[in-house]
Amino acid sequence: KEIPGGAIAGTVDTLKAGNRDIKVTGVVTSMFATVDVIKKAIAMNANFIIAHEPTFYNHADETAWLENDEVYQYKAKLLKDNNIAVWRNHDYVHSLAVDGVAKTLAQQLGWLQNGFAKNGFYKLNATLTLRQLIAHAKQKLGIDMLRYNGDLAQPCKKVLLLPGAWGGKNQIQAISRLKPDVVLCGEISEWETAEYIGDARAAGNKIALVLLGHIASEEPGSAFMLKWLQEKVPAVKATHIPSGNSLEFI
């Protein structure tokens, strides 16, 4: 009801497991309904998981190609045996009048003093070096390590914040139009945006690129959903469980 235009045709925001008729004993919000998140939900007696991203390894959660895969079978059985419903909330949370993911990310970074920027372009109140900006993002978002391209001593005041996976063409067009000092992306294709930034710097442009990671940049959306649930349905116990990243640095 809060989405401008109402229901979204062809949305991927559908039930991935369980059914609509279960009695909800508790809700868990997370980026992914990983096996670890599912087990934690079971231990908490929560049977409804609201995940932001797919459960079965592809955007539409198609499973025909996975029917004989033992990992899929294990996960599907774990959900079925414990009568857990999983609903994806991707298109809807991004389609709110104010994107719940992007706003909460900017809020966690402390960049909402001058209001929410729908296009992701923020002018910081204080100029930071790229090194300081990276340290700030790591501390505020709980990121141990990240990747970047730029001069660590470069001053940064104009920031383009693009969480998740915007796609190379959209990222590059936004960079070209808004002329930021630094771009903070969720994820990129290395042969697209990274190469564009490299060429821009070689051409003399003072621009930097910082990769937060898709999960780190959009996990705030699951925290947003927790707060939304607590406000709208306070009688139902809701908990946010960060899904974490299955990849580690060495």
Coordinates of C-alpha atoms in Angstrom, one line a residue:
K1 CA 0.0 0.0 0.0
E2 CA 3.0 2.3 0.5
I3 CA 4.4 1.8 -3.0
P4 CA 3.6 4.5 -5.5
G5 CA 1.5 2.9 -8.2
G6 CA 0.6 -0.1 -6.0
A7 CA 1.5 -3.7 -6.9
I8 CA 4.4 -4.3 -9.2
A9 CA 3.7 -6.4 -12.2
G10 CA 6.2 -9.2 -12.8
T11 CA 8.0 -8.6 -9.5
V12 CA 10.5 -11.1 -8.1
D13 CA 9.1 -10.3 -4.7
T14 CA 7.3 -13.6 -4.2
L15 CA 7.4 -16.5 -1.7
K16 CA 10.4 -18.7 -2.3
A17 CA 9.4 -21.3 0.4
G18 CA 6.5 -22.0 2.6
N19 CA 2.9 -20.7 2.2
R20 CA 0.8 -17.7 3.0
D21 CA -1.4 -19.5 5.5
I22 CA 1.2 -20.3 8.2
K23 CA 0.8 -18.6 11.6
V24 CA 3.8 -16.3 12.0
T25 CA 5.8 -17.0 15.1
G26 CA 8.5 -14.5 14.4
V27 CA 10.1 -12.6 11.5
V28 CA 13.8 -12.4 10.5
T29 CA 15.1 -9.8 8.1
S30 CA 18.3 -10.4 6.2
M31 CA 20.1 -9.9 2.9
F32 CA 20.0 -13.6 2.1
A33 CA 18.2 -16.6 3.5
T34 CA 21.4 -18.5 3.9
V35 CA 21.5 -21.8 5.6
D36 CA 23.1 -20.1 8.6
V37 CA 20.3 -17.5 8.7
I38 CA 17.7 -20.3 8.4
K39 CA 19.2 -22.2 11.3
K40 CA 19.3 -19.1 13.5
A41 CA 15.7 -18.4 12.6
I42 CA 14.8 -22.0 13.6
A43 CA 16.6 -21.6 17.0
M44 CA 14.7 -18.4 17.6
N45 CA 11.3 -20.0 16.7
A46 CA 10.9 -17.5 13.8
N47 CA 9.3 -19.0 10.7
F48 CA 9.1 -16.1 8.3
I49 CA 12.3 -14.8 6.7
I50 CA 12.2 -11.6 4.6
A51 CA 15.2 -11.7 2.4
H52 CA 16.4 -8.9 0.1
E53 CA 18.2 -11.0 -2.4
P54 CA 17.5 -14.5 -4.0
T55 CA 17.4 -17.7 -2.0
F56 CA 18.3 -20.1 -4.8
Y57 CA 21.2 -18.5 -6.6
N58 CA 19.5 -16.6 -9.5
H59 CA 17.5 -13.4 -9.8
A60 CA 14.1 -15.1 -10.4
D61 CA 14.8 -18.0 -8.0
E62 CA 14.1 -20.5 -10.8
T63 CA 14.8 -24.0 -9.4
A64 CA 14.2 -26.4 -12.3
W65 CA 17.9 -26.4 -13.2
L66 CA 18.7 -27.2 -9.6
E67 CA 16.4 -30.1 -9.0
N68 CA 19.3 -32.7 -8.9
D69 CA 21.7 -30.4 -7.0
E70 CA 22.4 -31.6 -3.5
V71 CA 23.0 -28.2 -2.1
Y72 CA 19.6 -27.0 -3.4
Q73 CA 17.9 -30.1 -2.1
Y74 CA 19.5 -29.7 1.4
K75 CA 18.4 -26.1 1.7
A76 CA 14.9 -26.7 0.3
K77 CA 14.4 -29.6 2.7
L78 CA 15.6 -27.5 5.7
L79 CA 13.0 -24.9 4.9
K80 CA 10.2 -27.4 4.3
D81 CA 10.9 -29.6 7.3
N82 CA 10.8 -26.5 9.5
N83 CA 7.7 -25.0 7.8
I84 CA 9.6 -21.7 7.1
A85 CA 8.3 -19.2 4.7
V86 CA 10.8 -17.0 2.7
W87 CA 9.6 -13.9 1.0
R88 CA 11.9 -11.7 -1.1
N89 CA 11.5 -8.0 -0.6
H90 CA 13.6 -6.4 -3.3
D91 CA 11.5 -4.5 -5.8
Y92 CA 9.1 -3.1 -3.2
V93 CA 11.7 -1.8 -0.7
H94 CA 13.5 -0.1 -3.6
S95 CA 10.3 1.4 -5.0
L96 CA 9.2 3.2 -1.9
A97 CA 8.8 7.0 -2.4
V98 CA 12.2 7.1 -0.6
D99 CA 14.2 4.0 -1.3
G100 CA 14.5 2.2 2.0
V101 CA 17.9 0.7 1.2
A102 CA 19.6 3.8 -0.2
K103 CA 18.3 6.0 2.5
T104 CA 19.3 3.8 5.4
L105 CA 22.8 3.4 3.8
A106 CA 23.2 7.1 3.6
Q107 CA 21.9 7.5 7.2
Q108 CA 24.4 5.0 8.5
L109 CA 27.2 6.9 6.7
G110 CA 25.9 10.1 8.3
W111 CA 25.2 11.9 5.1
L112 CA 21.5 12.9 5.5
Q113 CA 22.1 16.3 7.1
N114 CA 21.1 18.0 3.9
G115 CA 18.4 15.5 3.0
F116 CA 18.1 12.3 1.0
A117 CA 19.5 12.3 -2.5
K118 CA 17.5 10.1 -4.8
N119 CA 20.2 10.1 -7.4
G120 CA 22.9 9.2 -4.8
F121 CA 24.8 12.5 -5.2
Y122 CA 25.9 14.0 -1.8
K123 CA 28.0 17.0 -1.0
L124 CA 29.7 16.4 2.3
N125 CA 29.8 19.1 4.9
A126 CA 33.5 18.5 5.4
T127 CA 36.1 17.6 2.8
L128 CA 37.9 14.3 3.4
T129 CA 40.9 12.7 1.8
L130 CA 40.1 9.5 0.0
R131 CA 41.9 7.6 2.8
Q132 CA 39.7 9.3 5.4
L133 CA 36.6 8.6 3.4
I134 CA 37.5 4.9 3.0
A135 CA 38.2 4.6 6.8
H136 CA 34.9 6.3 7.5
A137 CA 32.9 3.9 5.3
K138 CA 34.7 0.8 6.7
Q139 CA 34.0 1.9 10.3
K140 CA 30.3 2.9 9.7
L141 CA 29.4 -0.2 7.7
G142 CA 31.6 -2.8 9.5
I143 CA 33.8 -3.6 6.4
D144 CA 37.2 -5.1 7.1
M145 CA 38.7 -4.6 3.7
L146 CA 37.6 -3.0 0.4
R147 CA 38.9 -2.3 -3.1
Y148 CA 39.6 1.1 -4.6
N149 CA 41.1 3.1 -7.4
G150 CA 42.4 6.6 -6.7
D151 CA 44.9 8.8 -5.0
L152 CA 44.5 8.3 -1.2
A153 CA 45.5 11.9 -0.6
Q154 CA 42.8 13.2 -3.1
P155 CA 40.3 15.6 -1.4
C156 CA 36.7 14.3 -1.6
K157 CA 33.6 16.4 -1.1
K158 CA 31.3 15.3 -3.9
V159 CA 30.3 11.7 -3.4
L160 CA 28.2 9.4 -5.7
L161 CA 26.7 6.6 -3.6
L162 CA 25.4 3.7 -5.7
P163 CA 24.5 0.7 -3.5
G164 CA 23.9 -2.8 -4.9
A165 CA 24.3 -3.6 -8.6
W166 CA 23.4 -0.5 -10.7
G167 CA 25.1 -2.0 -13.8
G168 CA 28.1 -0.5 -15.7
K169 CA 26.1 1.6 -18.1
N170 CA 24.0 3.2 -15.4
Q171 CA 27.0 3.8 -13.2
I172 CA 29.1 5.4 -16.0
Q173 CA 26.3 7.6 -17.1
A174 CA 25.7 8.8 -13.6
I175 CA 29.4 9.5 -13.2
S176 CA 29.6 11.4 -16.5
R177 CA 26.5 13.5 -15.6
L178 CA 27.2 14.3 -11.9
K179 CA 31.0 14.6 -12.0
P180 CA 31.7 13.3 -8.4
D181 CA 35.1 13.3 -6.7
V182 CA 34.5 9.7 -5.7
V183 CA 32.1 6.9 -6.4
L184 CA 31.1 4.4 -3.8
C185 CA 29.5 1.4 -5.5
G186 CA 28.1 -1.8 -4.2
E187 CA 29.5 -4.0 -7.0
I188 CA 30.8 -3.6 -10.6
S189 CA 31.8 -5.6 -13.6
E190 CA 35.5 -5.1 -13.7
W191 CA 35.5 -4.7 -17.5
E192 CA 33.0 -1.9 -17.3
T193 CA 33.1 0.8 -14.5
A194 CA 36.6 -0.1 -13.3
E195 CA 38.0 0.4 -16.8
Y196 CA 36.1 3.7 -17.2
I197 CA 37.5 5.0 -14.0
G198 CA 41.0 3.9 -14.9
D199 CA 40.7 5.7 -18.3
A200 CA 39.2 8.8 -16.6
R201 CA 42.2 9.0 -14.3
A202 CA 44.7 8.4 -17.1
A203 CA 43.0 11.3 -19.0
G204 CA 43.7 13.6 -16.0
N205 CA 40.3 13.5 -14.2
K206 CA 40.6 13.6 -10.4
I207 CA 38.1 10.8 -9.6
A208 CA 38.2 7.8 -7.4
L209 CA 36.3 4.5 -7.1
V210 CA 35.5 2.6 -3.9
L211 CA 33.9 -0.8 -3.9
L212 CA 31.9 -1.4 -0.7
G213 CA 30.5 -4.8 -1.9
H214 CA 26.9 -5.6 -2.8
I215 CA 26.1 -7.1 0.6
A216 CA 27.7 -4.4 2.7
S217 CA 26.1 -1.6 0.7
E218 CA 22.5 -3.1 0.9
E219 CA 22.5 -4.8 4.3
P220 CA 21.1 -1.5 5.7
G221 CA 17.9 -2.2 3.8
S222 CA 17.3 -5.2 6.0
A223 CA 17.8 -3.0 9.0
F224 CA 15.2 -0.7 7.5
M225 CA 12.8 -3.5 7.2
L226 CA 13.2 -4.4 10.8
K227 CA 12.4 -0.9 11.9
W228 CA 9.4 -0.8 9.5
L229 CA 8.0 -4.1 10.9
Q230 CA 8.5 -2.9 14.5
E231 CA 6.5 0.2 13.7
K232 CA 3.7 -1.4 11.5
V233 CA 3.3 -4.8 13.3
P234 CA 4.7 -4.3 16.8
A235 CA 2.9 -7.4 18.1
V236 CA 5.1 -9.7 16.0
K237 CA 8.6 -10.3 17.2
A238 CA 11.1 -9.3 14.4
T239 CA 14.9 -9.6 14.4
H240 CA 17.5 -8.6 11.9
I241 CA 20.2 -11.2 11.2
P242 CA 23.1 -10.0 9.0
S243 CA 23.8 -12.7 6.4
G244 CA 27.4 -11.7 6.1
N245 CA 29.6 -12.5 3.1
S246 CA 30.5 -16.0 2.1
L247 CA 33.8 -14.7 0.6
E248 CA 36.8 -13.8 2.7
F249 CA 40.0 -11.9 2.1
I250 CA 43.4 -13.5 2.6

